[in-house]
Tab-separated table of C-alpha atoms in Angstrom:
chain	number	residue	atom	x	y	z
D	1	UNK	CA	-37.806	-13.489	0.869
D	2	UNK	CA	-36.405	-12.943	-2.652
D	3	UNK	CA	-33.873	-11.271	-3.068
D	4	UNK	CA	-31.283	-9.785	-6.402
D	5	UNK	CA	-27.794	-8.567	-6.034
D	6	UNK	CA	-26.016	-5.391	-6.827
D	7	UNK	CA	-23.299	-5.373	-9.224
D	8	UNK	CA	-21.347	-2.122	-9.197
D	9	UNK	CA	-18.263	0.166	-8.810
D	10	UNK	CA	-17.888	1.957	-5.366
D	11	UNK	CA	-16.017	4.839	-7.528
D	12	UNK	CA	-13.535	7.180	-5.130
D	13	UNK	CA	-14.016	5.987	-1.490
D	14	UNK	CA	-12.769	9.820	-0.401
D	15	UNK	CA	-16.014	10.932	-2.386
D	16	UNK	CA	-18.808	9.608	0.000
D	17	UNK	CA	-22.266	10.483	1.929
D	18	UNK	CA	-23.938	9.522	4.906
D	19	UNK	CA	-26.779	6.899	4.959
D	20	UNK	CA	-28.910	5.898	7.702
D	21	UNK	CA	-29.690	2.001	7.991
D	22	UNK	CA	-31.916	-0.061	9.664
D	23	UNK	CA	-32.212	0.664	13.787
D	24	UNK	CA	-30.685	4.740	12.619
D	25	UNK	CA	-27.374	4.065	12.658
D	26	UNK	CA	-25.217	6.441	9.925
D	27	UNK	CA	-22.900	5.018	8.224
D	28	UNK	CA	-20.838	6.790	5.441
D	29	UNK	CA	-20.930	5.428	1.931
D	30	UNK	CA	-19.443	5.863	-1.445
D	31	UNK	CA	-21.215	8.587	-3.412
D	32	UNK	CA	-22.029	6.374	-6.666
D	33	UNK	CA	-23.368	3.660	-4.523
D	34	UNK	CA	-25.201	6.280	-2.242
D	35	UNK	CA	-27.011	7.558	-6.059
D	36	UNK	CA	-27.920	3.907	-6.168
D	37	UNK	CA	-29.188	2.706	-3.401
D	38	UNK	CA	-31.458	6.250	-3.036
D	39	UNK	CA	-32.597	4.797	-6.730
D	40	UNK	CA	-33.328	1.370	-5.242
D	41	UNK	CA	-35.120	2.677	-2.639
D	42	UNK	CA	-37.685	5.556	-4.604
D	43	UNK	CA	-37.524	3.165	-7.878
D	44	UNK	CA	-36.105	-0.284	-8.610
D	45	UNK	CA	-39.108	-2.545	-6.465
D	46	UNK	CA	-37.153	-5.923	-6.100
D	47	UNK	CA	-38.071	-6.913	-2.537
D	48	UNK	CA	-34.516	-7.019	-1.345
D	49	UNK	CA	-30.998	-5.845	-2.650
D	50	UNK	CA	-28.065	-7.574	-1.035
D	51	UNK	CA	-25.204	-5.618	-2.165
D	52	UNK	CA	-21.175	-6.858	-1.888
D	53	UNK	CA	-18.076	-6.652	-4.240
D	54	UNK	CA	-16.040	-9.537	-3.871
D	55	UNK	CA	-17.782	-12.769	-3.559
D	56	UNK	CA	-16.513	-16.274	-5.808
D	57	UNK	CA	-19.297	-18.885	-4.155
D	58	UNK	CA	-20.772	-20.716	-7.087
D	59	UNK	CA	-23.539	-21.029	-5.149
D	60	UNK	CA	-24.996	-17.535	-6.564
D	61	UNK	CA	-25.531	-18.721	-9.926
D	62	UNK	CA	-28.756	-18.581	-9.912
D	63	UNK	CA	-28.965	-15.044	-9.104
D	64	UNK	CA	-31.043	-11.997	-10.311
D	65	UNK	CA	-28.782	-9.349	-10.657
D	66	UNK	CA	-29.486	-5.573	-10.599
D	67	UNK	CA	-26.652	-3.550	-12.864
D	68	UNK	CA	-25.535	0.322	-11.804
D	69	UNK	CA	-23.962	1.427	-14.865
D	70	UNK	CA	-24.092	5.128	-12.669
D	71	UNK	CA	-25.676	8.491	-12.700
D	72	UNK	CA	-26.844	9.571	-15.718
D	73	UNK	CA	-24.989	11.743	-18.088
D	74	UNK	CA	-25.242	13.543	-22.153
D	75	UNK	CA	-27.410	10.877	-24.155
D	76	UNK	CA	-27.110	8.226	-21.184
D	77	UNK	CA	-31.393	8.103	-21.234
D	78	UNK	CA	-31.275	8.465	-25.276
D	79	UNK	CA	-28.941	5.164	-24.898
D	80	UNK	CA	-30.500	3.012	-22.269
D	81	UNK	CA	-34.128	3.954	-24.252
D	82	UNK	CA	-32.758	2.961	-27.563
D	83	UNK	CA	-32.066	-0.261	-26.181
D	84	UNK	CA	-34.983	-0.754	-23.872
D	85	UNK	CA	-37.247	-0.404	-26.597
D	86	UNK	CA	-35.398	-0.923	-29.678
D	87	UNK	CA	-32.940	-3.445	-29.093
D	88	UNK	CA	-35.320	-6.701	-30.009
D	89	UNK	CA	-36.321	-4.869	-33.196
D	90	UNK	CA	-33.615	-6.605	-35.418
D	91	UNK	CA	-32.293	-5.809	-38.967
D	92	UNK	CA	-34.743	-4.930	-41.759
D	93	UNK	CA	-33.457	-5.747	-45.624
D	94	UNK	CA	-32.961	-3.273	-48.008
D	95	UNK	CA	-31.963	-4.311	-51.257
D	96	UNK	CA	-28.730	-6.532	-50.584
D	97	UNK	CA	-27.925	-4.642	-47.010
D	98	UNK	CA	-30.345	-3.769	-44.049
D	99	UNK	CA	-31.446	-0.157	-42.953
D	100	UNK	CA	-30.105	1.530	-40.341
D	101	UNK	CA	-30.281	0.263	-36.844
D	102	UNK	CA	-29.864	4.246	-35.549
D	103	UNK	CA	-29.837	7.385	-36.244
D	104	UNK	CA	-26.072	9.270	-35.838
D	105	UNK	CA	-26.905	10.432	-32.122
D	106	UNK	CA	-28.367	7.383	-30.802
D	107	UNK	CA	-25.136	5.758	-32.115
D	108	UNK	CA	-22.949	7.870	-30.096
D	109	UNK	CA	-24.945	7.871	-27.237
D	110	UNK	CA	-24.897	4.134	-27.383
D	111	UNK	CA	-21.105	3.434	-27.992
D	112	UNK	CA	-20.648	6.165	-24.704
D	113	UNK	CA	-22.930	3.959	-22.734
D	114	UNK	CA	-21.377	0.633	-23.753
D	115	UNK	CA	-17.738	1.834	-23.301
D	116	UNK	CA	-18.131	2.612	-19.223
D	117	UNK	CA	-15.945	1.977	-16.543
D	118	UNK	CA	-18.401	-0.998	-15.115
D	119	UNK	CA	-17.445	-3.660	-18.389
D	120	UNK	CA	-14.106	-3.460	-17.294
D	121	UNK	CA	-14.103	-4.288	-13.823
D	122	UNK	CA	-13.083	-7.743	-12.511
D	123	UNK	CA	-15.364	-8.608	-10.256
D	124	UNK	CA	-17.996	-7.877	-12.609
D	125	UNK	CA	-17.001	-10.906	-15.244
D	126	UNK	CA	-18.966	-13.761	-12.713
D	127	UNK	CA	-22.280	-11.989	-11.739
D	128	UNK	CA	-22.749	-11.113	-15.708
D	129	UNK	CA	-22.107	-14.894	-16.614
D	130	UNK	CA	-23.643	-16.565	-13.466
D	131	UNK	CA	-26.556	-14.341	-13.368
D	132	UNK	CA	-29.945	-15.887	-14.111
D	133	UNK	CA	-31.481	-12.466	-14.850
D	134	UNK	CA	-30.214	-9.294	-15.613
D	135	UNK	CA	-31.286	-5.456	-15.199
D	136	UNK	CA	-28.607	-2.307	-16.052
D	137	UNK	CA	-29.571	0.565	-14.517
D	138	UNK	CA	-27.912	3.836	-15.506
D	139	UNK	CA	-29.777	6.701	-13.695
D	140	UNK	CA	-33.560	6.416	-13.687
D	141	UNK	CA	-33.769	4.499	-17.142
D	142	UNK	CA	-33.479	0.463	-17.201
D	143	UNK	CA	-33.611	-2.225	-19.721
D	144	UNK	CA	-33.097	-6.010	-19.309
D	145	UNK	CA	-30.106	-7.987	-20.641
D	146	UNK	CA	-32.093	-9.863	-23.168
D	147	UNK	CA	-32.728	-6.961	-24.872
D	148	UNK	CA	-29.174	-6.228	-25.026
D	149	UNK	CA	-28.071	-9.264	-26.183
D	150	UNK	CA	-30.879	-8.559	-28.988
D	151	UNK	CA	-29.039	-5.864	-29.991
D	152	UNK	CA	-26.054	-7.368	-30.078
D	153	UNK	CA	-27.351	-10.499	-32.333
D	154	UNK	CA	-27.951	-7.608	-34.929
D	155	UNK	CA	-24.795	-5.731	-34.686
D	156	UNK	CA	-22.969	-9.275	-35.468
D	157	UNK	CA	-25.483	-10.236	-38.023
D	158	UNK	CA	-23.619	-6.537	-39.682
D	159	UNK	CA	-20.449	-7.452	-39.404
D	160	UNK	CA	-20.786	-11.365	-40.219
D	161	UNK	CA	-22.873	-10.103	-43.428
D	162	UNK	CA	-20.134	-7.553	-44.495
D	163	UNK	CA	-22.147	-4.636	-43.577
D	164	UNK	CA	-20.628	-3.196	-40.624
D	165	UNK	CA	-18.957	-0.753	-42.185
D	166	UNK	CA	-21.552	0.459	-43.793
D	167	UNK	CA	-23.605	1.466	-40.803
D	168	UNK	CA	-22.089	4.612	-38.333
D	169	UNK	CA	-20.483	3.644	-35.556
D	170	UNK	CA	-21.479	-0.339	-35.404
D	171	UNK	CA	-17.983	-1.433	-35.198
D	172	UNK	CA	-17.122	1.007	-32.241
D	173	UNK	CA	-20.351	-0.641	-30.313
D	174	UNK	CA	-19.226	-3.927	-31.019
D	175	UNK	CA	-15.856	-3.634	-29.762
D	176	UNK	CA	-16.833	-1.879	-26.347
D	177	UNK	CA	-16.225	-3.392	-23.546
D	178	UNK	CA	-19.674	-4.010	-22.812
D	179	UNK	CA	-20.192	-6.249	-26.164
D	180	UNK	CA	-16.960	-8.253	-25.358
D	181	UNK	CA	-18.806	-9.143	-21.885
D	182	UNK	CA	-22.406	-10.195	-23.815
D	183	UNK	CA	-20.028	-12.592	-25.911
D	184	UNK	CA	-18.872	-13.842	-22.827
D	185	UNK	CA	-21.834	-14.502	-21.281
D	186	UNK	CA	-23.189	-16.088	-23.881
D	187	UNK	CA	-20.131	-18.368	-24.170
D	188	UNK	CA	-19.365	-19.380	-20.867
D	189	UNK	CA	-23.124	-20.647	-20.271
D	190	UNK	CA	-23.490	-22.402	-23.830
D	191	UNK	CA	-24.166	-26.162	-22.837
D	192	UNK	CA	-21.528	-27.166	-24.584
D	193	UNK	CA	-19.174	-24.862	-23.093
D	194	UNK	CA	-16.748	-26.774	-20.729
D	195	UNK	CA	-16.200	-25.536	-17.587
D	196	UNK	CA	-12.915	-23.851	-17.807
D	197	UNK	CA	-9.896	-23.781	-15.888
D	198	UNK	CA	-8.289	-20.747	-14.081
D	199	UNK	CA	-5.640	-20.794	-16.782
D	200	UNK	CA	-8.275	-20.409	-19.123
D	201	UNK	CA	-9.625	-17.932	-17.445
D	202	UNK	CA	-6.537	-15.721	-16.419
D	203	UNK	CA	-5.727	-16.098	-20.268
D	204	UNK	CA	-8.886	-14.617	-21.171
D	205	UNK	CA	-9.569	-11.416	-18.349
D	206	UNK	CA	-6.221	-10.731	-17.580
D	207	UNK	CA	-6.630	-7.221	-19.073
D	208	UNK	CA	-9.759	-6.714	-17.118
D	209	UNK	CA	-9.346	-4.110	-14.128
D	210	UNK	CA	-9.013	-4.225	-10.644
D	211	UNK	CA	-7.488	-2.180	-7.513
D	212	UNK	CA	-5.511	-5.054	-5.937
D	213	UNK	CA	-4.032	-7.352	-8.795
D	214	UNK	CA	-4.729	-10.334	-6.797
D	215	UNK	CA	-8.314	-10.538	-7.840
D	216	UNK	CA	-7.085	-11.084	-11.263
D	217	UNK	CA	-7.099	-14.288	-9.760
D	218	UNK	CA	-9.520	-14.714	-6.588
D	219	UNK	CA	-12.418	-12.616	-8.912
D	220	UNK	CA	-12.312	-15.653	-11.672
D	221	UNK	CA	-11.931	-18.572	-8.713
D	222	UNK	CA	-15.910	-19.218	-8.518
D	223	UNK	CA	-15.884	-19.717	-12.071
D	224	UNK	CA	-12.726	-22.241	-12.740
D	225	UNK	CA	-13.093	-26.374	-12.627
D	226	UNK	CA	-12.457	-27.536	-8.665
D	227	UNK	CA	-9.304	-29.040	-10.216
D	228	UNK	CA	-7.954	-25.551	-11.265
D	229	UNK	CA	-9.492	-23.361	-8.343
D	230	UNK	CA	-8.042	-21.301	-5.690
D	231	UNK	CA	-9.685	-20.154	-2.649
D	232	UNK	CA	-9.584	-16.423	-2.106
D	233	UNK	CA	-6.736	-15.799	1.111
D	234	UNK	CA	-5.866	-12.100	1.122
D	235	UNK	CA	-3.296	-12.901	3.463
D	236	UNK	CA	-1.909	-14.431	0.613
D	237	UNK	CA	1.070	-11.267	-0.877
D	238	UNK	CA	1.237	-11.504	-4.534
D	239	UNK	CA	4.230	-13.723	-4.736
D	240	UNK	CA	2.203	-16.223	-2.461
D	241	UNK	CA	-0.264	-16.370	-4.703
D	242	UNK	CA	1.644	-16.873	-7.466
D	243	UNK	CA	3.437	-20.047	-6.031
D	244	UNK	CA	-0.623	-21.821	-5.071
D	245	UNK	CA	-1.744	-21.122	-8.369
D	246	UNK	CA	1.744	-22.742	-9.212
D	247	UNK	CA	0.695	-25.398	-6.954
D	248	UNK	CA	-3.018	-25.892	-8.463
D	249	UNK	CA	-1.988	-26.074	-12.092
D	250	UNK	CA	1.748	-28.203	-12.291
D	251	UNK	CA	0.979	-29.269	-15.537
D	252	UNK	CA	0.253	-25.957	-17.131
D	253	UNK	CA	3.189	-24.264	-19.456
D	254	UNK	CA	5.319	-21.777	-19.043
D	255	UNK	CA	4.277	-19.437	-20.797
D	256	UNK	CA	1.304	-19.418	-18.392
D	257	UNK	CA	3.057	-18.663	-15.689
D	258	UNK	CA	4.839	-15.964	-17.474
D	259	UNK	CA	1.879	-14.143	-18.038
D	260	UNK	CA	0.796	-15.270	-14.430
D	261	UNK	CA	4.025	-13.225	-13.275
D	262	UNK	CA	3.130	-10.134	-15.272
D	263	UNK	CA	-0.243	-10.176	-14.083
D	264	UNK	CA	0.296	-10.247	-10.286
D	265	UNK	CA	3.655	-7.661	-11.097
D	266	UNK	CA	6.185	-9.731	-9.824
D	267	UNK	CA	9.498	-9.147	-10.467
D	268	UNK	CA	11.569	-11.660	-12.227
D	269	UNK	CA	13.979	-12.324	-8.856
D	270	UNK	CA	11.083	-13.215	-7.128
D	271	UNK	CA	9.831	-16.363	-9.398
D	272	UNK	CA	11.422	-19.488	-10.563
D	273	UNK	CA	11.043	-20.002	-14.080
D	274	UNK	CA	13.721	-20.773	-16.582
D	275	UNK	CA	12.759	-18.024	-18.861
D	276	UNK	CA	12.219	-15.398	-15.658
D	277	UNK	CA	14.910	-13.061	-17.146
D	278	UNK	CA	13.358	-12.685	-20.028
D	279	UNK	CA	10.231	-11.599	-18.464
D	280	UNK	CA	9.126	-7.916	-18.413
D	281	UNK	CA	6.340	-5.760	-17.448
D	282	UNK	CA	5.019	-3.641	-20.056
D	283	UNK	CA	1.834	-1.503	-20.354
D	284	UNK	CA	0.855	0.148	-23.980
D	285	UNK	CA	-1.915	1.455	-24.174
D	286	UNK	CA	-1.619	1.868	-20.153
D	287	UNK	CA	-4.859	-0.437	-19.487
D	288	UNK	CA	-2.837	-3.323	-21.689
D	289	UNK	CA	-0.338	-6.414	-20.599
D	290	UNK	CA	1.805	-6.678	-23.251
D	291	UNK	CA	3.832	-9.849	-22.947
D	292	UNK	CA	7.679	-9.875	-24.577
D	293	UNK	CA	10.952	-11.015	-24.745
D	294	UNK	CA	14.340	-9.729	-25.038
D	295	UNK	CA	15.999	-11.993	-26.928
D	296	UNK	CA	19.771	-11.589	-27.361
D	297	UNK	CA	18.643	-7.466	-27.172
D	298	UNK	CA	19.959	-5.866	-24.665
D	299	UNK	CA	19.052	-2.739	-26.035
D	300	UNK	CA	14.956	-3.621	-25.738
């Protein structure tokens, strides 16, 4: 049986309904996952949904995977239609620029949609770039991730062209989260994109969110070199973790390792590094690692 996979956020686990499974049993669910899996079951007609949340096997590659962007909201349908049906329309020359791509509401509407919780998620970064197909679902409206990436292709076509500017609200779009992660998809499954290591890849998503800052690590493991990789242990604390990726990567620098410490919030007594004092934990805007040093400053 065929199956595709669920890529989500379970939202506030306090905020939850009841579901009956197979054989009646009740069990009680997470209220955005509860809207989506009622959706799967009067809408989406895949023959099977297996759903989980933290999973690095590489062996999932090949996936189709089923996106719940979540209920929908003010413009959410004008959105997900614009780019259902719109998004592989491209740019159309006028003069020395291009029309339009929207009109002022679908432009809103679309940087809203694009700039959701679900882009930022770690655990999201691998099933976008290891999927084989994509659909994003955001309440009853769908479109496929080819269309997106469409859409995309134009928006950079804009801004490569000098004409970004011109056009309302293009460079918001481009910026949102969701456009960083159809650069990165396209990127990380180019042929003649290495595969990188889990320094590369901490480098890269360290901003990305999570609820326990040791998937900054274990949620890019399926995706680093076997040279690099770690294998997910959450009886691993923080500072453990810290010294195996220490152990997998002796040859990276470190500066690395600095940001390594700021990322799993370890305080500088509980490291070994030469430079550990002058390591500090900063957050501006709050979402943000910003890395410094303090110099001869003890004022900083």
């Amino acid at each position: 049986m065929s199956c595709i996979h669920g890529a989500f956020i379970c939202g506030d686990q306090s905020d939850s309904e009841n579901m009956k499974i197979d054989g009646g049993t009740t069990i009680s669910v997470p209220k955005n996952l509860w809207w989506f899996l009622n959706l799967q079951q009067s809408t989406i007609t895949q023959p099977k949904l297996f759903l989980d949340r933290r999973h690095v096997h590489k062996s999932r590659r090949s996936a189709d995977v089923c996106i719940w962007l979540g209920c929908e909201s003010e413009d959410s349908d004008l959105a997900m239609e614009f780019i259902a049906k719109k998004g592989t329309h491209g740019l159309r020359a006028r003069g020395p620029g291009f029309y339009p791509l929207w009109k002022k509401k679908e432009g809103l509407a679309l940087a809203a949609l694009c700039d959701r919780p679900y882009c930022t998620r770690m655990w999201i970064i691998q099933e976008i770039i290891h999927a084989k197909k994509i659909t994003v679902w955001c309440g009853a409206k769908e479109f496929n991730w080819a269309s997106f990436e469409s859409l995309y292709l134009s928006l950079k076509a804009l801004e490569d062209n000098g004409w970004a500017a011109h056009h309302y609200i293009v460079t918001n779009v481009l910026q949102s989260s969701a456009c960083v992660m159809v650069w990165q998809r396209a990127h990380w499954r180019h042929p003649d994109t290495p595969i990188p290591s889990l320094q590369t890849l901490i480098e890269v998503f360290h901003e990305w969110k999570c609820a326990d800052v040791r998937d900054k690590v274990y949620a890019l493991a399926g995706m680093a070199n076997n040279e690099t990789s770690i294998v997910p242990d959450y009886e691993r604390s923080p500072k453990q973790l810290y010294f195996a990726v220490q152990e997998r990567n002796p040859s990276c620098e470190e500066k690395f390792f600095n940001l390594l410490s700021q990322v799993l919030v370890l305080p500088g007594k509980d490291i070994e590094l030469p430079g550990q004092s002058l390591i500090e934990y900063k957050s501006h805007p709050p979402e943000r690692i910003v890395l410094r040093k303090r110099m001869n400053d003890e004022n900083w």
